[in-house]
XYZ file of C-alpha atoms in Angstrom:
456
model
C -33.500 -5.739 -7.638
C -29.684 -5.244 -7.244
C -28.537 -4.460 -3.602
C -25.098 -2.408 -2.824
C -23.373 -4.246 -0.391
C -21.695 -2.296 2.748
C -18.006 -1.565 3.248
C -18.246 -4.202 6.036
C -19.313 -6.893 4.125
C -16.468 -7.208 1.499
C -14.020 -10.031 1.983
C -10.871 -10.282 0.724
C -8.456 -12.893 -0.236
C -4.392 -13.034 1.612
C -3.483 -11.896 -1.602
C -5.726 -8.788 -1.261
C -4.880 -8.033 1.983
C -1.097 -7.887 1.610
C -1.358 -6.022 -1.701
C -2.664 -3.217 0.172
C -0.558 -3.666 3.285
C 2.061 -3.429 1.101
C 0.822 -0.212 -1.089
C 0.121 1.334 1.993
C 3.881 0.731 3.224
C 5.037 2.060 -0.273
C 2.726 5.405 0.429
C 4.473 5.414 3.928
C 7.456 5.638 2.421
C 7.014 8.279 -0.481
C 5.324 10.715 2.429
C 8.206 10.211 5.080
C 10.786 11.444 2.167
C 8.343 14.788 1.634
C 8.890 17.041 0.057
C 10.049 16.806 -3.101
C 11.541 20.088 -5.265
C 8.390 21.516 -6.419
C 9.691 21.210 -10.328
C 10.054 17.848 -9.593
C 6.438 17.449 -8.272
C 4.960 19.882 -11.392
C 6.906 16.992 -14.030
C 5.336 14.485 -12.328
C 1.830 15.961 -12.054
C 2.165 16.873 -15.457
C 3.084 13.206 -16.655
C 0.380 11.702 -14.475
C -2.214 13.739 -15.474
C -1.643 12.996 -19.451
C -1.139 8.754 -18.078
C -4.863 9.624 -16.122
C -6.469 11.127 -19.654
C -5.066 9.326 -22.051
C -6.094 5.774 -20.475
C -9.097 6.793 -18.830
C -10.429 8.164 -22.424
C -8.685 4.930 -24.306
C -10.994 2.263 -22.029
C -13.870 3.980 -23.169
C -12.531 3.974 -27.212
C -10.817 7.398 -27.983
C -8.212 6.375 -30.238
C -6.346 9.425 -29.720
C -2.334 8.568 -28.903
C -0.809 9.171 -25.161
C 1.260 11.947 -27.418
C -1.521 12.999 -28.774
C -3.413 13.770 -25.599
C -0.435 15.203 -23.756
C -0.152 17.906 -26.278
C -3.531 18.602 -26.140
C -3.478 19.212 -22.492
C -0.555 21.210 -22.638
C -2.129 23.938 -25.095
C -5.378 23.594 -24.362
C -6.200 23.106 -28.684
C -7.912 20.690 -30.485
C -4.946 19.481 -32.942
C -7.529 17.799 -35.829
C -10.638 18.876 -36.318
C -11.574 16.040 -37.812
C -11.369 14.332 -34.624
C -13.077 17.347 -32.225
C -15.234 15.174 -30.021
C -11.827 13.062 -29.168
C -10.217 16.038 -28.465
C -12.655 17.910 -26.410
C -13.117 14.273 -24.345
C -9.444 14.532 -23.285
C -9.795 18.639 -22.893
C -13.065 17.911 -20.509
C -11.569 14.924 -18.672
C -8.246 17.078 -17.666
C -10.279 20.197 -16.274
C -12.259 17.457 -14.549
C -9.429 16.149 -12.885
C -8.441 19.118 -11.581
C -12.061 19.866 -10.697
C -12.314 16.791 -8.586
C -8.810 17.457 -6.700
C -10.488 20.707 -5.495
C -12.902 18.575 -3.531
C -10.058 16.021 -1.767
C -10.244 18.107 1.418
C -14.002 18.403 1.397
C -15.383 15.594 2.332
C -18.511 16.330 3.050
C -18.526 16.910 -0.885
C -17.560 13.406 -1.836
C -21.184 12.128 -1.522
C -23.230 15.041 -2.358
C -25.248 14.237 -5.731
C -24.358 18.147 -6.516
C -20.637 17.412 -6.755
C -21.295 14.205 -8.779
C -23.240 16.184 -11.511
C -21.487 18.961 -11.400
C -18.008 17.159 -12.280
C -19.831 14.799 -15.197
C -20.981 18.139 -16.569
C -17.417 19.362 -17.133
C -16.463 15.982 -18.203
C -19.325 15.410 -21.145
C -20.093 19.317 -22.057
C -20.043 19.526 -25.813
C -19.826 15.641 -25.706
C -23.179 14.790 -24.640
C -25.898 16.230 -25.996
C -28.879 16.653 -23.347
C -27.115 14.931 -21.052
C -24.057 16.717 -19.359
C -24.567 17.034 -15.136
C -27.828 14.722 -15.741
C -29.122 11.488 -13.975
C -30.633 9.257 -16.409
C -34.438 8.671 -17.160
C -33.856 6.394 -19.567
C -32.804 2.908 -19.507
C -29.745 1.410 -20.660
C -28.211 -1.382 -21.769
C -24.450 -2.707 -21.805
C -23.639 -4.987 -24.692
C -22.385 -8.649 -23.306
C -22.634 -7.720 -19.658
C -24.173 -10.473 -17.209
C -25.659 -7.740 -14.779
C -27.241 -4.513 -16.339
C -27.695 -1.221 -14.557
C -30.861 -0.809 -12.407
C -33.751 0.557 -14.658
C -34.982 4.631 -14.398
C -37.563 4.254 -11.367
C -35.100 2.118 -9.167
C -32.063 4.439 -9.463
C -32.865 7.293 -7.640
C -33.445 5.007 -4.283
C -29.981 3.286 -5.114
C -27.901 6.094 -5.865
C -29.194 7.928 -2.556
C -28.185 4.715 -0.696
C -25.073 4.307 -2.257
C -24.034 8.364 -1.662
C -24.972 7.934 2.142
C -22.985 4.435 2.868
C -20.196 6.711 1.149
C -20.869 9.833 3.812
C -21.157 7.340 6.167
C -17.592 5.432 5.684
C -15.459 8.338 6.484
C -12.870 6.149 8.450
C -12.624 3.089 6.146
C -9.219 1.933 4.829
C -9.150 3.909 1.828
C -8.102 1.113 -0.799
C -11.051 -0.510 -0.033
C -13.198 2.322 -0.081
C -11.805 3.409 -3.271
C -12.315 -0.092 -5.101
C -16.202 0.390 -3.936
C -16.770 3.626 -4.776
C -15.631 2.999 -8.478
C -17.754 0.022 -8.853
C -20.922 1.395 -7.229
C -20.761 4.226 -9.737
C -20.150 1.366 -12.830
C -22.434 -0.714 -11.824
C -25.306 2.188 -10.978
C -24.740 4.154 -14.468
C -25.910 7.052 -13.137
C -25.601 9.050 -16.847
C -26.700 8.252 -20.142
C -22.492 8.496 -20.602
C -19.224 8.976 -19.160
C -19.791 6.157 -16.346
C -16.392 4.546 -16.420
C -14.721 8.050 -16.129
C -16.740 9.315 -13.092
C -15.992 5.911 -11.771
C -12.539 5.998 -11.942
C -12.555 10.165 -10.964
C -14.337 9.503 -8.070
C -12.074 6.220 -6.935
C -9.252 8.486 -7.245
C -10.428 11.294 -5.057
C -10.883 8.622 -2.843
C -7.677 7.571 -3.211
C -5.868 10.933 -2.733
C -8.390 12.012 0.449
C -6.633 8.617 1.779
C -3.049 10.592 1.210
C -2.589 8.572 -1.581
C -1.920 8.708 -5.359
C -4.118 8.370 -8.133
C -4.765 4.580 -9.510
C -4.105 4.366 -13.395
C -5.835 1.426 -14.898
C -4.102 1.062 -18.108
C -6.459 0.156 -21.639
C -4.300 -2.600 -22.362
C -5.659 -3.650 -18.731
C -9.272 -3.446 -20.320
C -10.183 -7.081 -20.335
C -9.075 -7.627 -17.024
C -10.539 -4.823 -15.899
C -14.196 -5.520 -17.364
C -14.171 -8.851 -15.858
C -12.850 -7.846 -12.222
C -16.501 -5.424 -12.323
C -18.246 -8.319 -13.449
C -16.590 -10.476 -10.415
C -17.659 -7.507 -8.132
C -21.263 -7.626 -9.403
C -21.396 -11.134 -8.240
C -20.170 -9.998 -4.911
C -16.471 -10.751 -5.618
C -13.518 -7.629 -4.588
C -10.846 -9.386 -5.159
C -9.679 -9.052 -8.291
C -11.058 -5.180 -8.786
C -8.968 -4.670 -5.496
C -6.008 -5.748 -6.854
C -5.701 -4.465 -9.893
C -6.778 -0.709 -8.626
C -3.932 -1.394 -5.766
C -1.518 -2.575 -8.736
C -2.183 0.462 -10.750
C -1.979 2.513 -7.209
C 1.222 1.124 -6.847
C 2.770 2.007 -10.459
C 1.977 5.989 -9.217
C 3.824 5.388 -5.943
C 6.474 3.798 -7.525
C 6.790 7.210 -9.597
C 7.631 9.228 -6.893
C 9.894 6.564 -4.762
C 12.096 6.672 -8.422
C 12.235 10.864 -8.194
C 13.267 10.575 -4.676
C 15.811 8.233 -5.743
C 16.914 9.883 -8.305
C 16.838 13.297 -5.888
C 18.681 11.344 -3.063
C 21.532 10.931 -5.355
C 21.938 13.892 -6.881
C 21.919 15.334 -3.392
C 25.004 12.809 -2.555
C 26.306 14.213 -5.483
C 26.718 17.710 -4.605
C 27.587 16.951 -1.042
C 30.366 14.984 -2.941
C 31.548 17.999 -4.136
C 31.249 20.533 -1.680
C 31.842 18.520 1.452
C 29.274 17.591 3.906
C 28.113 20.112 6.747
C 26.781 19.080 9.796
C 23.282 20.196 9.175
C 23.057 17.333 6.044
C 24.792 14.592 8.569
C 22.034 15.430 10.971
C 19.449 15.279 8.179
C 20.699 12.142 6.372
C 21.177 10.417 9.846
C 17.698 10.934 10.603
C 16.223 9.660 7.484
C 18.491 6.224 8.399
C 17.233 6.244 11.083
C 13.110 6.751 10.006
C 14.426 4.145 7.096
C 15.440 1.310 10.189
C 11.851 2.035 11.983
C 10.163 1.647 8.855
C 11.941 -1.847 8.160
C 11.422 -2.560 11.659
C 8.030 -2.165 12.241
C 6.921 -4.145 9.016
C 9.075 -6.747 11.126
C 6.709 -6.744 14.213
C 3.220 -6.347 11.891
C 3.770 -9.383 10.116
C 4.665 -11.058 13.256
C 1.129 -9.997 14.679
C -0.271 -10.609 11.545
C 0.768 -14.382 11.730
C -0.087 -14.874 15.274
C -3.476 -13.584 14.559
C -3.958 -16.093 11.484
C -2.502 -18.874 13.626
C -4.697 -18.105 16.651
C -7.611 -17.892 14.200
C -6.840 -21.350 12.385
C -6.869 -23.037 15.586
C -9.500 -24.918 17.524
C -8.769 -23.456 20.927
C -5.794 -25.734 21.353
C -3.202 -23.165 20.080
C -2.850 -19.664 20.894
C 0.185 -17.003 19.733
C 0.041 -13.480 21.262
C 2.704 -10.408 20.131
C 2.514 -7.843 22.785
C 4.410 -4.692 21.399
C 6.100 -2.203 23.126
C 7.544 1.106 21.264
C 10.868 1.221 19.002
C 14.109 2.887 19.823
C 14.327 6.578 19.789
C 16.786 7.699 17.951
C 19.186 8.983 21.033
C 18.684 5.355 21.936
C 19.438 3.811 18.029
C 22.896 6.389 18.010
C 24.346 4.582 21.114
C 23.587 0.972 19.673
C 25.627 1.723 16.593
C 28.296 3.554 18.260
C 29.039 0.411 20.375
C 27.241 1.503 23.290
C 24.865 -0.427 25.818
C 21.007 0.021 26.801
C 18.646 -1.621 28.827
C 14.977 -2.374 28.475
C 15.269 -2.309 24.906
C 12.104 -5.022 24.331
C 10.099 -4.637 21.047
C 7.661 -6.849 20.519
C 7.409 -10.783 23.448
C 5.722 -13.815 20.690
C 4.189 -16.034 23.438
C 2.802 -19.683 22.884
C 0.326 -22.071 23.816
C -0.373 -25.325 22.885
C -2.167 -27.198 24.722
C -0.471 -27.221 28.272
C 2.838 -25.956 27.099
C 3.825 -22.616 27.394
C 7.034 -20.768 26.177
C 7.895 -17.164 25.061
C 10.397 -15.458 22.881
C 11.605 -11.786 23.509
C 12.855 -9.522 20.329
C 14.900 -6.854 21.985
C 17.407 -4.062 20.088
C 20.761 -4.687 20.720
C 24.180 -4.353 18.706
C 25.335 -6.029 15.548
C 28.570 -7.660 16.525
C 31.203 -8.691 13.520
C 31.493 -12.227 12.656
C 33.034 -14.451 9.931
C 29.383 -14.281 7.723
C 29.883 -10.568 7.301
C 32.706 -10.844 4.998
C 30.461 -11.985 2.699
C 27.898 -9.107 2.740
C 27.972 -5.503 1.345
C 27.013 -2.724 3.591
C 26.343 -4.189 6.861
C 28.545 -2.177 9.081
C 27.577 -0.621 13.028
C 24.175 -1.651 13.210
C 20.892 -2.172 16.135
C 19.851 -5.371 15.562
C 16.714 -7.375 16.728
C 18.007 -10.374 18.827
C 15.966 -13.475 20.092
C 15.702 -14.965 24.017
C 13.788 -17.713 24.834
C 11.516 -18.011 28.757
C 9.953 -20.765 29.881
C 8.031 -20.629 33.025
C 9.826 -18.446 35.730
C 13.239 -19.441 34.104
C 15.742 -16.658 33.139
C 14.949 -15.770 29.439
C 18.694 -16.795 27.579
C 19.282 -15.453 24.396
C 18.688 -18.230 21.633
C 22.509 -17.913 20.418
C 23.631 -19.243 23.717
C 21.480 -22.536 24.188
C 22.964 -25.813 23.832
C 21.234 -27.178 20.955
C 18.329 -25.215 20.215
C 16.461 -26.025 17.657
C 15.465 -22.156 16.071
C 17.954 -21.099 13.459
C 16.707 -17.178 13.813
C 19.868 -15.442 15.798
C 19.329 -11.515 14.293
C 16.766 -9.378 12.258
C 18.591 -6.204 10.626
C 18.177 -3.615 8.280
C 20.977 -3.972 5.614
C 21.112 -1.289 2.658
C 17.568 -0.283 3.840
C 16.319 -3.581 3.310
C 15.369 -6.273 6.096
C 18.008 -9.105 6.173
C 18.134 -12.309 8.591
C 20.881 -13.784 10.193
C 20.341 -17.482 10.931
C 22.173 -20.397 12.123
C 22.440 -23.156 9.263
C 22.778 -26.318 10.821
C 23.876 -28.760 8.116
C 27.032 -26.077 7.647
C 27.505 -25.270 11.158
C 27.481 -21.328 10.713
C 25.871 -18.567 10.095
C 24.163 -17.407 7.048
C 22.454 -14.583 5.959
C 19.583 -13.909 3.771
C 19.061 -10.703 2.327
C 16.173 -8.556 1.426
C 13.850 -11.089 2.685
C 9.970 -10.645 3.248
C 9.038 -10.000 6.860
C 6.280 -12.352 6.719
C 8.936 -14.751 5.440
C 10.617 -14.360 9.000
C 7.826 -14.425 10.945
C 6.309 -17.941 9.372
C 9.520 -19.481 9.258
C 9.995 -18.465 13.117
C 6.804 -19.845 14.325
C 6.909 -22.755 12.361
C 10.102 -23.373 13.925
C 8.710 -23.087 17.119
C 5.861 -25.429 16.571
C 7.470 -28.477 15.282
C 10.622 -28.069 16.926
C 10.153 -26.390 20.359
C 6.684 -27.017 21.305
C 6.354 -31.021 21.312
């Protein structure tokens, strides 16, 4: 008999994990730009919703054309008769779409059996004879598949489990929870049809209850997408995980371009009209929400390493980050304006290895001009993250100023909204920069540094 594993059991691959870090930094960044002109939000809705349809319908064989479907969701007709059942499968799927965003803010409603019958019913009326808001009581079979849905008399007992680990995950990370809610519904086959489409419905109310987007896996993603269930009924997330987080991503990505393209048509007018002081206030503070952003993907991946270091060891190494909050933005203004402040400390990276101990402070301070800037666009006043080094009860000196010293970090900044790094390249004698580089990148390269160069 096939089991449904719990939330708490998955396990996920690095290359899981940082896809959703990483779509959950993108939705971060669409909802700090909020809100969007609402005729720029109805386009997009509009657009998505034919995208949602159109390959949601095409997975399961419609042959009707992403054209096709978007007209027939815009005026509600079936265009060919000869193709009626087509047409009323994309008319059905796009009232149950809307059906099922009704029901994001209820979520008691998510794992009621009511609410799943109730939105295959719209979806398969006049598709389905018998069958429309029905559980099965027949069985059925899937041509090719390894693992076949659970026969008649077991289903009842599995879909009641299934519902209540759902009511019961209310504060799971919702990428995950979304990725096991569509393939508990696949892989139960709760209906005689429509399976696929409640699975992917009900991952993307999921998705949007999370404050996300909804997750459009494309049909010429079908093969993939077959075998990443089939991976996931042998107990394996990974690859369903990432390709639902890769089609999550595509939707965010939507709504970072409108901003965009919103952003500079705003730059635009103020072009024209001259700035007031209101929009320098306003476009100030979204710098400044920008540089947090960028800066606390900085200290994550930081603590993200010293975890997976820490965890890779036998006892004989140990990192700890110890965080303290970012700069206000008072605090941020005088830093750029050539000011001063004290007790500025972000984030201390200490280190053990065996006996030896030494830690690293990452404090804000201000960019200072050098030689390397010439060579970079858009760098300009700027609060920094600089670098001391403390060992023992010594003075911590900043790593700039040590005779010799073996780490090549000397700055992290945020350069055209982007993280850079300012490092000392020893074969050239001078400093370098590297732009839009990967946090992560940073932090590994740091601590790596540390271990083979500082710590022997």
């Amino acid at each position: 008999m096939m089991d449904i594993p719990h939330l708490d059991d998955l396990a996920f691959n690095q290359i899981t994990a940082e896809l959703i870090a990483d779509a959950n930094m993108l939705a971060e960044q669409v909802n700090e730009r909020r809100p969007l002109p609402s005729d720029v939000i109805a386009n997009i809705q509009a657009e998505l919703l034919g995208e949602r349809v159109f390959n949601s319908n095409a997975i399961e064989g419609n042959t009707l054309t992403l054209r096709e479907t978007k007209s027939i969701l815009s005026t509600g007709s079936i265009i060919d008769v000869g193709r009626k059942r087509e047409a009323t499968e994309a008319l059905n799927l796009g009232t149950a779409i809307n059906q099922v965003q009704d029901l994001v803010a209820k979520r008691e409603a998510w794992s009621l059996l009511d609410s799943l019958t109730s939105v295959h019913e719209t979806l398969m009326t006049d598709v389905l004879d018998q069958g429309a808001g029905r559980i099965r009581s027949d069985r059925v079979m899937i041509t090719g598949a390894k693992h076949q849905p659970p026969r008649p008399e077991k289903l009842d007992f599995l879909l009641e489990k299934f519902l209540k680990l759902l009511e019961e995950s209310s504060e799971a990370e919702p990428i995950t929870l979304a990725t096991w809610t569509h393939w508990g519904i696949a892989r139960l086959h709760p209906f005689m049809d429509g399976n696929g489409r409640m699975a992917r419905l009900w991952q993307d109310l999921v998705l949007f209850g999370g404050k996300l987007s909804a997750a459009v896996i494309r049909q010429e993603d079908r093969s993939e997408y077959y075998a990443s269930l089939t991976s996931a009924d042998d107990g394996d997330f990974n690859s369903l995980t990432q390709l639902v987080t890769r089609s999550l991503n595509r939707t965010l990505q939507i709504y970072v371009n409108a901003q965009r393209e919103v952003d500079e048509l705003k730059d635009w007018a103020v072009s024209i009209i001259g700035e007031t002081n209101a929009r320098v206030d306003e476009k100030r503070r979204l710098e400044y929400l920008r540089w947090v952003r960028q800066m606390e993907q900085v200290k994550d991946a930081f603590q993200r390493c010293a975890t997976q270091l820490t965890n890779a060891s036998d006892g004989s190494v140990e990192v700890q980050v110890n965080g303290f909050d970012i700069l206000d933005q008072p605090t941020w203004e005088t830093l750029r304006s050539s000011g001063s402040a004290s007790k500025t400390w972000y984030f201390w990276v200490n280190f053990r290895q065996g006996k030896e101990r030494v830690q690293f402070c990452f404090f804000f301070g201000r960019h200072w001009y050098s030689d390397a800037d010439r060579q970079v666009d858009g760098i300009g006043p700027n609060a920094c993250l600089l670098i001391s080094e403390q060992r023992g009860d010594e003075p911590a000196v900043r790593i700039s100023e040590l005779p010799n010293c073996p780490i090549t970090l000397r700055e992290v900044l945020v350069v055209n909204d982007r993280v850079a790094r300012k490092r000392f390249d020893v074969g050239d004698e001078s400093d370098v920069y590297d732009l839009n580089v990967d946090p992560l990148q940073i932090a590994r390269d740091f601590m790596q540094e540390v271990f083979l160069r500082r710590l022997t």
